[in-house]
mmCIF file of C-alpha atoms in Angstrom:
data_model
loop_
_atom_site.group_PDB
_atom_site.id
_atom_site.type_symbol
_atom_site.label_atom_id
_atom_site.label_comp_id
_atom_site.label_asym_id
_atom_site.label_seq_id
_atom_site.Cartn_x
_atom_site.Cartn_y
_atom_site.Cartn_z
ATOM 1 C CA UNK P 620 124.905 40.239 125.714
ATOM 2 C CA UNK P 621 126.203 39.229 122.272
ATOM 3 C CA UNK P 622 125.535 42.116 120.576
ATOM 4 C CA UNK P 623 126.924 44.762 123.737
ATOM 5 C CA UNK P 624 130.215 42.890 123.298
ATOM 6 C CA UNK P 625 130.424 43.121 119.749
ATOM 7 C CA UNK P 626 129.400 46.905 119.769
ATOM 8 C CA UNK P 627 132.007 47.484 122.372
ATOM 9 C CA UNK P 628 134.885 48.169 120.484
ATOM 10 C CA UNK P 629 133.147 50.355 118.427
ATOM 11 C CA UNK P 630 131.735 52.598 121.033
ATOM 12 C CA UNK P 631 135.319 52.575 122.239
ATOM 13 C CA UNK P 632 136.703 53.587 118.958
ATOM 14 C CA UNK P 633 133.985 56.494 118.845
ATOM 15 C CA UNK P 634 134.986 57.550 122.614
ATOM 16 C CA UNK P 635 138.413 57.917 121.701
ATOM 17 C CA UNK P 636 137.756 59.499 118.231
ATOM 18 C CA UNK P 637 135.598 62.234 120.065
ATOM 19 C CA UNK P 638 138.439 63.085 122.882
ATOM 20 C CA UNK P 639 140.647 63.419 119.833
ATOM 21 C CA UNK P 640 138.476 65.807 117.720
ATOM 22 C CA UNK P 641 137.875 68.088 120.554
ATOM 23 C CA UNK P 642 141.410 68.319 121.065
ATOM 24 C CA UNK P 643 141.971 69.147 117.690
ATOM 25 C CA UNK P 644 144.413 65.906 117.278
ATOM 26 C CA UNK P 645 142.733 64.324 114.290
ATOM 27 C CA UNK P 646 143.879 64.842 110.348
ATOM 28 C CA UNK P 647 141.145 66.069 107.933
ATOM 29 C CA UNK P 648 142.038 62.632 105.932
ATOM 30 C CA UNK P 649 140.808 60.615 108.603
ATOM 31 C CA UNK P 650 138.420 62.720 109.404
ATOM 32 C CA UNK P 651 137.222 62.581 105.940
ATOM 33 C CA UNK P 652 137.253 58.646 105.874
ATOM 34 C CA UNK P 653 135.555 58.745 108.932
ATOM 35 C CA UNK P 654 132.824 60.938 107.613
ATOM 36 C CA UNK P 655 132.207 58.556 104.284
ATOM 37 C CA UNK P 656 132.106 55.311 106.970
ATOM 38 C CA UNK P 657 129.309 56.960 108.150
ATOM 39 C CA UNK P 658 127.301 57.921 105.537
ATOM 40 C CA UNK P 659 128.297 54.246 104.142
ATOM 41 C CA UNK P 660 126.513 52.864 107.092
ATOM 42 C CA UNK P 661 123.454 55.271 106.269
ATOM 43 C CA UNK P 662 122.950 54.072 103.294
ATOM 44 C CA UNK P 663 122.979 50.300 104.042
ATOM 45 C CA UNK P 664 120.618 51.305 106.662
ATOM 46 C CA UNK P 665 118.530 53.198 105.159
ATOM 47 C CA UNK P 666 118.436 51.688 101.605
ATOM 48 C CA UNK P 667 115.504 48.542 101.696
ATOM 49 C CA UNK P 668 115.617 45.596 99.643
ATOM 50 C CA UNK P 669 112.668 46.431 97.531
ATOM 51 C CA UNK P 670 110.867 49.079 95.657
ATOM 52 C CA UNK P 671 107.523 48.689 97.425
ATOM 53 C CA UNK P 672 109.735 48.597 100.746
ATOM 54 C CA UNK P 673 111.593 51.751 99.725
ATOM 55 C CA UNK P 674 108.370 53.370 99.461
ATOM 56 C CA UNK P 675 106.767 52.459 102.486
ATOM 57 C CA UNK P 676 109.211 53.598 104.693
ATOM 58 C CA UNK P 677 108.911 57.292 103.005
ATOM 59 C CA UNK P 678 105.414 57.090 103.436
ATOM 60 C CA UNK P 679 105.622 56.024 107.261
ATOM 61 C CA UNK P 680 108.256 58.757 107.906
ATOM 62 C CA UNK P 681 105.236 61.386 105.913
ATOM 63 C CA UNK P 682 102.751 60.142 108.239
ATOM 64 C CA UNK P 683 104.528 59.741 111.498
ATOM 65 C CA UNK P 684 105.383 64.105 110.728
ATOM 66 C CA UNK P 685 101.768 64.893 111.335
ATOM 67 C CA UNK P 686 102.172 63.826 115.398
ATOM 68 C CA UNK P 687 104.900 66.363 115.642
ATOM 69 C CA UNK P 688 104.776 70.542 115.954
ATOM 70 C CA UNK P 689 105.785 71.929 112.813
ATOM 71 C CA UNK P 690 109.419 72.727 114.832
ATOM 72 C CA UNK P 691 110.980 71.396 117.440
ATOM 73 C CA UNK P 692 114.309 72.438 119.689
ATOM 74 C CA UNK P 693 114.190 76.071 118.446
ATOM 75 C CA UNK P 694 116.201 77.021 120.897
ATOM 76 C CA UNK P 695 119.433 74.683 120.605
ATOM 77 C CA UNK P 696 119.292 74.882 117.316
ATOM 78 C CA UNK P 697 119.694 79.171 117.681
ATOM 79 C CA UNK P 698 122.426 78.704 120.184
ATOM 80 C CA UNK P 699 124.287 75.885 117.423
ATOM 81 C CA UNK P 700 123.996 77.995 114.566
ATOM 82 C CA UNK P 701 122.132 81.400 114.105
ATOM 83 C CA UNK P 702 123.184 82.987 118.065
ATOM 84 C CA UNK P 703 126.626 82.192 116.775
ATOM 85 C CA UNK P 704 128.206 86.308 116.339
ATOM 86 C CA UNK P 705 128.130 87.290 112.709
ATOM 87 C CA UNK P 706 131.881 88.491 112.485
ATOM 88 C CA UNK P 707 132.409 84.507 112.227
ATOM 89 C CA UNK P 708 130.136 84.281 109.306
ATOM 90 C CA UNK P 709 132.249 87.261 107.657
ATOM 91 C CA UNK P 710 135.199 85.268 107.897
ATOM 92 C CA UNK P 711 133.762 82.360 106.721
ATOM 93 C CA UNK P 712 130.874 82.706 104.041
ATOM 94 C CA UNK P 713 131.078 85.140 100.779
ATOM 95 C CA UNK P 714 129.845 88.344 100.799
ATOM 96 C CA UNK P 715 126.050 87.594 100.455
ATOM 97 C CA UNK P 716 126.410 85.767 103.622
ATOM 98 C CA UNK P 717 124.610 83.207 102.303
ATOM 99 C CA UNK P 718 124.334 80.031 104.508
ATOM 100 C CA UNK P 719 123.306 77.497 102.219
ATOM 101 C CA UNK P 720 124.254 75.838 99.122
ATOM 102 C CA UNK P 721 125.693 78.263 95.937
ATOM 103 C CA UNK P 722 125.636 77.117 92.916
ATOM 104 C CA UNK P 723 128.983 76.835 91.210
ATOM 105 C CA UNK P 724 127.764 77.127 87.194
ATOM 106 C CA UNK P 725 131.363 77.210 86.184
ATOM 107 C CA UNK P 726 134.135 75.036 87.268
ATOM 108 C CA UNK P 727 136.492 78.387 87.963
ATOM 109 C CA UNK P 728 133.779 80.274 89.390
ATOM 110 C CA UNK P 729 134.565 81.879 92.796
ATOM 111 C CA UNK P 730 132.081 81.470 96.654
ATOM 112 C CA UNK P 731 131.097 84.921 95.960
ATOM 113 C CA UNK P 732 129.757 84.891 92.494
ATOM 114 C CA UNK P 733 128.460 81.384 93.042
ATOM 115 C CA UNK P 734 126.379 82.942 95.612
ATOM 116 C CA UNK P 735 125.151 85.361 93.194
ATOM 117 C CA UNK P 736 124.296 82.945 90.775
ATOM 118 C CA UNK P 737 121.712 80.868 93.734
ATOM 119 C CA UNK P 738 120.246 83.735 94.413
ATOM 120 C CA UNK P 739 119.598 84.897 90.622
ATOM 121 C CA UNK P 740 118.195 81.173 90.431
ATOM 122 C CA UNK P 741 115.419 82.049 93.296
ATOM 123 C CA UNK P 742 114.357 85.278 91.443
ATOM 124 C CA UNK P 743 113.857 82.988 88.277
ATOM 125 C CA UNK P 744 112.060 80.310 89.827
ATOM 126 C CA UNK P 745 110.257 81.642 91.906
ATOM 127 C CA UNK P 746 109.088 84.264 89.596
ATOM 128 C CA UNK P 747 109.892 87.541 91.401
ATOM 129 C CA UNK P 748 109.198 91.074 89.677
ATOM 130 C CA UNK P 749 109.618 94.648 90.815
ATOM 131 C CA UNK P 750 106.559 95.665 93.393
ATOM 132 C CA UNK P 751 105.778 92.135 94.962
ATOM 133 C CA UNK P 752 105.307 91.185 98.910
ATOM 134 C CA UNK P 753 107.548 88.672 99.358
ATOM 135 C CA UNK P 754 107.835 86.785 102.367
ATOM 136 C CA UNK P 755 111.260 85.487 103.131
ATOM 137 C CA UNK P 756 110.754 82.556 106.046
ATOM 138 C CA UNK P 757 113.383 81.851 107.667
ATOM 139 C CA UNK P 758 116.120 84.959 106.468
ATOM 140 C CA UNK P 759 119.526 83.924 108.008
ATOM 141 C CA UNK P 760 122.023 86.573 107.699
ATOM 142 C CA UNK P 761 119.833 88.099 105.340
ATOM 143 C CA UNK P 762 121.407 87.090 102.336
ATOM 144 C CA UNK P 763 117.823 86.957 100.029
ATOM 145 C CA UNK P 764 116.043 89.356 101.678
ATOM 146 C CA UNK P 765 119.026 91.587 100.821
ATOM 147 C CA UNK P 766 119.486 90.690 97.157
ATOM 148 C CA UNK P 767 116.283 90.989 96.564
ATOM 149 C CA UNK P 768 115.475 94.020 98.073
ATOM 150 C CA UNK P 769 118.049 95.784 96.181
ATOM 151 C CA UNK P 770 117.199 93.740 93.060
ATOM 152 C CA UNK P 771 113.396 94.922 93.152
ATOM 153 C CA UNK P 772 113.617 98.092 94.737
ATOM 154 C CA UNK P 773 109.588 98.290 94.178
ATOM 155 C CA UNK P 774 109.106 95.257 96.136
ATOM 156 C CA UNK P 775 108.354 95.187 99.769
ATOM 157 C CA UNK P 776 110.755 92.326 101.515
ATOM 158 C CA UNK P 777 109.855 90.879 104.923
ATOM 159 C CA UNK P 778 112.084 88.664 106.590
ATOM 160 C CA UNK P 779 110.993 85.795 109.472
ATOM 161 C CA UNK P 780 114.118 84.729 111.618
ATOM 162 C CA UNK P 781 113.941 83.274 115.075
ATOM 163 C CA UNK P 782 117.165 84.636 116.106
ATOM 164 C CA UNK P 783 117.981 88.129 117.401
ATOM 165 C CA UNK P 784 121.051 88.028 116.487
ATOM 166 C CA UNK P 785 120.158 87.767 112.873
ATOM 167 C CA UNK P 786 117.672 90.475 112.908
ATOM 168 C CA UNK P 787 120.082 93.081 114.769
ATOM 169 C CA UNK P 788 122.504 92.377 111.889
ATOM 170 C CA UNK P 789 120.414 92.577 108.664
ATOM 171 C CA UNK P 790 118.625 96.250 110.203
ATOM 172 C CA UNK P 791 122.364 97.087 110.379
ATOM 173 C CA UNK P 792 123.328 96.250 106.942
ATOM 174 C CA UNK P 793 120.017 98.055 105.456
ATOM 175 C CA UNK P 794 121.162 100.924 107.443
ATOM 176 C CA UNK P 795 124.741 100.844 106.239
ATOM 177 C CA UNK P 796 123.302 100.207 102.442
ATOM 178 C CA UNK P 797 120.119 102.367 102.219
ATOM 179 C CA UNK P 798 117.508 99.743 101.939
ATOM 180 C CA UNK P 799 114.170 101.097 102.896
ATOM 181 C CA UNK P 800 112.050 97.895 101.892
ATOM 182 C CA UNK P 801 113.079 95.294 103.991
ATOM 183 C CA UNK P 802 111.189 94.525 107.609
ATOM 184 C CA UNK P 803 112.599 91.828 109.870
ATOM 185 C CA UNK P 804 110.641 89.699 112.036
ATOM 186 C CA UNK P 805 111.340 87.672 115.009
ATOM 187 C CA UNK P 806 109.473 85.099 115.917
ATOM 188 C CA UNK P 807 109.051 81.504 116.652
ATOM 189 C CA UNK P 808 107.417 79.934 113.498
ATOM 190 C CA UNK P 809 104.976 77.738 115.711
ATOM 191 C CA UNK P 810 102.809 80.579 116.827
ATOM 192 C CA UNK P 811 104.317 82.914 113.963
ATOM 193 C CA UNK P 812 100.916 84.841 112.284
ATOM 194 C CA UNK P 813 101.587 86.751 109.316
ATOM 195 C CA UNK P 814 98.131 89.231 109.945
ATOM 196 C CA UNK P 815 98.689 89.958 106.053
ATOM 197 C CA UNK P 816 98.923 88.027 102.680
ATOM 198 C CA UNK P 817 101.793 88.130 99.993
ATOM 199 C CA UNK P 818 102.663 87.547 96.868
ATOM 200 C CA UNK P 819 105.618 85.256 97.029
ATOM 201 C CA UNK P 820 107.272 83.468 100.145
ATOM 202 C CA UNK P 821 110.368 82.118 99.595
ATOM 203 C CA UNK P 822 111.979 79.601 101.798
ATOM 204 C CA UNK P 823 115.986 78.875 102.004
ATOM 205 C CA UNK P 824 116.785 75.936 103.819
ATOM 206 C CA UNK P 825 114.676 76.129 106.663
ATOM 207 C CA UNK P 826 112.469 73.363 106.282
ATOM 208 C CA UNK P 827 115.105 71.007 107.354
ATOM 209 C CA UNK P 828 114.596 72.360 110.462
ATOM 210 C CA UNK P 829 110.802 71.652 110.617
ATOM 211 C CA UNK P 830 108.692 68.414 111.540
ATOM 212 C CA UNK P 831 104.940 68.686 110.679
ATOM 213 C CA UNK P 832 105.012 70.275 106.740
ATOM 214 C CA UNK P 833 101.282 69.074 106.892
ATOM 215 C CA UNK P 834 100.634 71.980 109.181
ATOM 216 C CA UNK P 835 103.806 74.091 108.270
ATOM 217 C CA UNK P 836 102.123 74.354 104.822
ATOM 218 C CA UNK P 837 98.247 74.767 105.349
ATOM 219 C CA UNK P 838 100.139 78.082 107.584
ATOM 220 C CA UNK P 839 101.774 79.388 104.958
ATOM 221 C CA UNK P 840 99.315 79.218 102.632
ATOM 222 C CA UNK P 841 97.150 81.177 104.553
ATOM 223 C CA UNK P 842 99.501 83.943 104.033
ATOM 224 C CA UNK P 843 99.459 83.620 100.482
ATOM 225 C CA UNK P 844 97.231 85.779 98.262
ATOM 226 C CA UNK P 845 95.357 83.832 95.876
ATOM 227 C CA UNK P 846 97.655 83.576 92.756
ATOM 228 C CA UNK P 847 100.790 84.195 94.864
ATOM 229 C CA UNK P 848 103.449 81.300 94.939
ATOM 230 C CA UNK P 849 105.531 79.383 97.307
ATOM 231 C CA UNK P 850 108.872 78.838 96.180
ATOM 232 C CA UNK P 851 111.471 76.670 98.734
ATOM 233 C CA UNK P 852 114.860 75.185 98.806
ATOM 234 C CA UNK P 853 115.844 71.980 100.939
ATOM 235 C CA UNK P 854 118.937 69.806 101.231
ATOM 236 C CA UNK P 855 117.287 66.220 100.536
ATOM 237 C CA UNK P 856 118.314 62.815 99.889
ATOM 238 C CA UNK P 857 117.294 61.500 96.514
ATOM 239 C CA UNK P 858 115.056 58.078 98.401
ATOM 240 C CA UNK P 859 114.690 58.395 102.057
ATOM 241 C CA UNK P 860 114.294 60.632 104.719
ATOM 242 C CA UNK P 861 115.463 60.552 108.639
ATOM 243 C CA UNK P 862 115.596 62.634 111.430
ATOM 244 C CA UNK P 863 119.012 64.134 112.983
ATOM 245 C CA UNK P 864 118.670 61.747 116.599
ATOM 246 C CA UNK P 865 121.166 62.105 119.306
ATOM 247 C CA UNK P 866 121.116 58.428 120.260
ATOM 248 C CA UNK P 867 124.677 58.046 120.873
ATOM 249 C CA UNK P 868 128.276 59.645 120.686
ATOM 250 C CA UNK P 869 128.319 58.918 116.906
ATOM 251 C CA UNK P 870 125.169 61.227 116.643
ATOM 252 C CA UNK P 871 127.634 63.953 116.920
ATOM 253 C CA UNK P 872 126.253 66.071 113.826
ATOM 254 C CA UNK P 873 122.943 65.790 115.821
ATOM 255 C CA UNK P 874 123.929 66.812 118.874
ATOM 256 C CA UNK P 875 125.918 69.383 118.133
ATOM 257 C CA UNK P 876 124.551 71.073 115.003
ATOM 258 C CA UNK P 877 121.167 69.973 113.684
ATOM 259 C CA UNK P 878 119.495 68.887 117.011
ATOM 260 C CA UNK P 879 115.592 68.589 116.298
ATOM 261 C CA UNK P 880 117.033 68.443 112.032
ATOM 262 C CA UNK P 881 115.384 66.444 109.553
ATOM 263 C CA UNK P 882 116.844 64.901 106.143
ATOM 264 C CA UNK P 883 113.633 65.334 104.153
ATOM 265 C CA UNK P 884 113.751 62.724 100.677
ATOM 266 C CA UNK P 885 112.981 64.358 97.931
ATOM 267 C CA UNK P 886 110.058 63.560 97.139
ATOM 268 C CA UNK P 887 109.317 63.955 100.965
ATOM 269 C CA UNK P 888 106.929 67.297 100.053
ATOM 270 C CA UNK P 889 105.266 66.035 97.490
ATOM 271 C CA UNK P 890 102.744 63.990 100.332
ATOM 272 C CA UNK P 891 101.599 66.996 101.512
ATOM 273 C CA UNK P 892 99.464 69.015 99.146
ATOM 274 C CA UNK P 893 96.309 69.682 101.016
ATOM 275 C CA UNK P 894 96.313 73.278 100.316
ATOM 276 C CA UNK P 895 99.193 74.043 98.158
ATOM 277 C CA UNK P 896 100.067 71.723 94.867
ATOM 278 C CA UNK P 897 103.273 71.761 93.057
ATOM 279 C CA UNK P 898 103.794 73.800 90.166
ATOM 280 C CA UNK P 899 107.336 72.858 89.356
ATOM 281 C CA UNK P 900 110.973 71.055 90.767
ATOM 282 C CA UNK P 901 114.263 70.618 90.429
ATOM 283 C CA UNK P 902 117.314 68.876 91.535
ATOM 284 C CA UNK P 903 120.660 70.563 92.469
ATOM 285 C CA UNK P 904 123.304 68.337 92.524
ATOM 286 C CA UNK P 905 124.767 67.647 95.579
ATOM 287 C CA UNK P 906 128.658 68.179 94.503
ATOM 288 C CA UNK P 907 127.477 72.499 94.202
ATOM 289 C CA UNK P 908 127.149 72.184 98.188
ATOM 290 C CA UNK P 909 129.649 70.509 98.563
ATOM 291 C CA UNK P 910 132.151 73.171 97.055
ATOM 292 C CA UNK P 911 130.479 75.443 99.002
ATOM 293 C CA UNK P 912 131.161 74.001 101.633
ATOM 294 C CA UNK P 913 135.162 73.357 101.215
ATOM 295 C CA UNK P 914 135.294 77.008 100.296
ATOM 296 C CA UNK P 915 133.884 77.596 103.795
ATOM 297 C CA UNK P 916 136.687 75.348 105.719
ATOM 298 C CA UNK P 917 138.907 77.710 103.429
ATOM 299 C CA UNK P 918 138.035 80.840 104.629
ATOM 300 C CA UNK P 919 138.130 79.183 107.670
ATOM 301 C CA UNK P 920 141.587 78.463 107.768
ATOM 302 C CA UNK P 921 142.577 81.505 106.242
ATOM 303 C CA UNK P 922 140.950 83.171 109.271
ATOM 304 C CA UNK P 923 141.700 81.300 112.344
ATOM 305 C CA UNK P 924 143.701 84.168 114.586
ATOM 306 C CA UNK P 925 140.146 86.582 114.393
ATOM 307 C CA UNK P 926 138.087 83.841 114.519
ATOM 308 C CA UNK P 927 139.886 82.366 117.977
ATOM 309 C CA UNK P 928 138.983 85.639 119.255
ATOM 310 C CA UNK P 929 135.473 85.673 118.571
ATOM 311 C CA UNK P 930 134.860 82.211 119.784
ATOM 312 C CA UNK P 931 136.765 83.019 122.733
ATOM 313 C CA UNK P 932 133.984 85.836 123.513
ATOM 314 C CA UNK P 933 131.354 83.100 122.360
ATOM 315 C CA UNK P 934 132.256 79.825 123.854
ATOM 316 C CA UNK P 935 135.002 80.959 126.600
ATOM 317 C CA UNK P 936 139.016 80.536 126.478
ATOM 318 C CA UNK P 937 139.090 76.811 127.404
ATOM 319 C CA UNK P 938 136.874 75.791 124.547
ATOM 320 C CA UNK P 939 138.427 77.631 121.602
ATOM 321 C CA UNK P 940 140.338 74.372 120.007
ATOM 322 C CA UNK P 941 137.186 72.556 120.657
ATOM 323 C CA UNK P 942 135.236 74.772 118.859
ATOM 324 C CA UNK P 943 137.555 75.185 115.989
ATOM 325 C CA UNK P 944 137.824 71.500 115.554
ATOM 326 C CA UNK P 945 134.086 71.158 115.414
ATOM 327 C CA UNK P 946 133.297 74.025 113.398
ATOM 328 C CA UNK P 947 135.909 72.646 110.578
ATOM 329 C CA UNK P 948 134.659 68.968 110.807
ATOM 330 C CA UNK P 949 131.558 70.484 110.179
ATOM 331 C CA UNK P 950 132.349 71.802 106.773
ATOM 332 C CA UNK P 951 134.213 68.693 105.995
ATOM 333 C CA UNK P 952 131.403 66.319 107.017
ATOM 334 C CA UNK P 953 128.744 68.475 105.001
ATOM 335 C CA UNK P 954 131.587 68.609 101.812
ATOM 336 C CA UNK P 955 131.830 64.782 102.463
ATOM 337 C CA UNK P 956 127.775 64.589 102.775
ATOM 338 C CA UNK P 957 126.818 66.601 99.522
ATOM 339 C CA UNK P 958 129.645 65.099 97.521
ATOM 340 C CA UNK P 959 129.389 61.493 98.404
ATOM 341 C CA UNK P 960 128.249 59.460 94.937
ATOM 342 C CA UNK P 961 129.213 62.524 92.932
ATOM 343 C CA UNK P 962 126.677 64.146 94.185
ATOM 344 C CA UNK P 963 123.829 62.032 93.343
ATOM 345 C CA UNK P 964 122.817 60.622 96.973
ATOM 346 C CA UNK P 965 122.215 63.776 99.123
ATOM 347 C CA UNK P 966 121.695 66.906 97.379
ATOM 348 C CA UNK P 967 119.413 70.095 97.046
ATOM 349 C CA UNK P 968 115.691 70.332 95.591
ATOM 350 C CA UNK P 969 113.766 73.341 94.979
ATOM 351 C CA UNK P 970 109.769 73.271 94.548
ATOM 352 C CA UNK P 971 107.424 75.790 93.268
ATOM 353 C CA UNK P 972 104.042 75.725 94.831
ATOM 354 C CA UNK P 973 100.009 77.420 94.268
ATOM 355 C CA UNK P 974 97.653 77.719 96.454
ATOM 356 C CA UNK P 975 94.607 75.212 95.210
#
C-alpha cells in the first residue's frame, strides 16, 4: 500500500506528460530532461554493486535468450518503423537512406557524407571485394545493399527485409539507377532459409530486434561458405543488456517503437560462439549516433508541411500532431540515448565473425 501511494504521483506525472506529448504541448528542453531522468534511472537500475554481480546478470540475460524465438513481434515492429511510407524517410534521413548510426569522422562533416563514411567502414571491415555473395540481413531502405552493389559491380547483393514496403522501394531505386546485382527478399527471419551459401553477410542493426542469437547464429552460419565471414553492427550498452518491455506508460519507447527490442551489452555476442567465433571488434562511440540522430529531427523540422501530408495518408487526419510529436521525441530520446556520458554508456559495436 506504501509503495502504490508513493508511486502515485509519479504515474500521475507520466499520465499528464503523455496527454501533453501527444498534443504536441511539451518543449524539446523538457523533453530532453525528461529523456536523461530516464536513462538516469536505467543506469541506477541496471548498474550492480559488484563486478562478479555485474557479470552475472549479463550472463542470466545470455541464458534466459535461448527460451525465446530468435524474433519476436515482427509485425508491430513493421507497422512502427519499416511499413512507415518511404517519402518520410526522404525527408528525414540523407541520401543513402541509411537508418542507423553514420559516422561523423569530422566535426564539420555533413548526414550525407557521414553516411558514406559508415558504409565505407562496412566494406573495410567486413572485407568486401569485387565478385562476392553477400548477404545483407535485414536491408532497410536499402542503403548497403545499394552502396555496395554499385561499389562492387562484380558482386552479387541479396537483401533480407521483412517489410514489403522496403522491398517495393529498393527494386524501384535499382530500376531508376541500373543496378542489375541486387535481389530482395521478403521474409520472416524465423523460418527464413537461404537454400544457398555466401561469402559475406552483413548485418546493420537488426539484431536489436532479435531474441535467441544462440539460434539466430548457428542459422546464419549455415549460409556461410566455409571461409566466408559474418560481419554485424548493433547499438549496445557498454555493461548490461535489457529488453524494450511495455510494463507501463513510461515504457513509451517500447510501446511505441521498439516493441519485442532488445539493448544487447556489448559483450552480449561474445556468449554465443557455438558455430561462429569472433575474428575482430570495435566500439563506435555513442555521440556519432547521436548526431545522426539530431540531424534527423532537423530534416524533420525543415520538412513538416510534406511530411503532415504523408502521415495524414499513414496514420489518418486526427493523429497527425500526435504523430509528429512522437516521431520528433523519438530522435531526441535516441540523440539523448547515444550521447548521454559523452557517448561512453550506450553506443555502437561492430563484430567480425568465421565460421569454426
Amino acid at each position: 500500500m506504501a509503495r502504490s501511494l508513493i508511486s502515485l504521483p509519479y504515474d500521475l506525472a507520466i499520465k499528464a506528460g503523455l496527454q501533453m506529448l501527444e498534443a504536441n504541448l511539451l518543449p524539446d528542453f523538457l523533453l530532453r530532461r525528461a529523456a536523461r531522468m530516464l536513462l538516469s534511472m536505467r543506469l541506477r537500475v541496471s548498474y550492480k554493486p559488484t563486478a562478479a554481480e555485474q557479470l552475472l546478470d549479463l550472463m542470466e540475460f545470455a541464458h534466459s535468450l535461448k527460451e525465446f524465438p530468435i524474433s519476436i513481434h515482427q509485425d508491430e515492429a513493421n507497422s512502427q518503423h519499416y511499413e512507415v511510407p518511404a517519402e518520410f524517410y526522404k525527408l528525414v534521413l540523407g541520401k543513402h537512406l541509411k537508418y542507423s548510426s553514420s559516422y561523423f569522422s569530422k566535426p564539420t562533416s555533413r548526414l550525407d557524407e557521414s553516411e558514406q563514411a559508415m558504409l565505407e567502414l562496412y566494406c573495410e571491415r567486413a572485407q568486401l571485394v569485387d565478385g562476392q555473395k553477400v548477404l545483407d540481413l535485414g536491408c532497410g531502405w536499402g542503403s548497403f545493399s545499394l552502396y555496395a552493389a554499385k561499389k562492387f559491380p562484380q558482386s552479387r547483393i541479396t537483401g533480407l527485409s521483412n517489410s514489403n514496403t522496403q522491398k517495393d522501394f529498393i527494386e524501384e531505386e535499382c530500376r531508376k539507377q541500373g543496378i542489375t546485382n541486387v535481389n530482395i527478399i521478403t521474409s520472416d527471419i524465423n523460418v527464413f532459409e537461404a537454400g544457398t551459401t555466401y561469402d559475406r553477410i552483413v548485418s546493420i542493426e537488426m539484431f536489436e530486434h532479435m531474441k535467441n542469437y544462440k539460434e539466430l547464429l548457428k542459422k546464419i552460419s549455415s549460409w556461410m561458405k566455409p571461409d566466408a565471414l559474418l560481419f554485424v553492427h548493433i547499438f549496445v550498452h557498454k555493461v548490461f543488456a535489457y529488453h524494450f518491455q511495455d510494463s507501463g506508460d513510461d515504457d513509451w519507447m517500447a510501446r511505441s517503437f521498439f516493441t519485442g527490442g532488445t539493448m544487447p551489452a556489448d559483450g552480449l555476442l561474445l556468449y554465443f560462439q557455438d558455430d561462429l567465433s569472433i575474428l575482430n571488434h570495435w566500439r563506435v562511440s555513442g555521440n556519432h549516433y547521436s548526431r545522426t540522430s539530431e540531424e534527423w529531427l532537423k530534416n524533420m523540422d525543415r520538412n513538416l508541411e510534406p511530411i503532415k501530408i504523408i502521415f495524414a495518408k499513414t496514420y489518418g487526419e486526427n493523429e497527425i500532431r500526435k504523430w509528429i510529436a512522437y516521431w520528433r521525441t523519438f530522435f531526441l530520446a535516441v540523440s539523448e540515448l547515444f550521447g548521454y556520458n559523452n557517448g561512453e554508456e550506450w553506443m555502437v559495436s561492430h563484430y567480425l565473425f568465421k565460421r569454426k
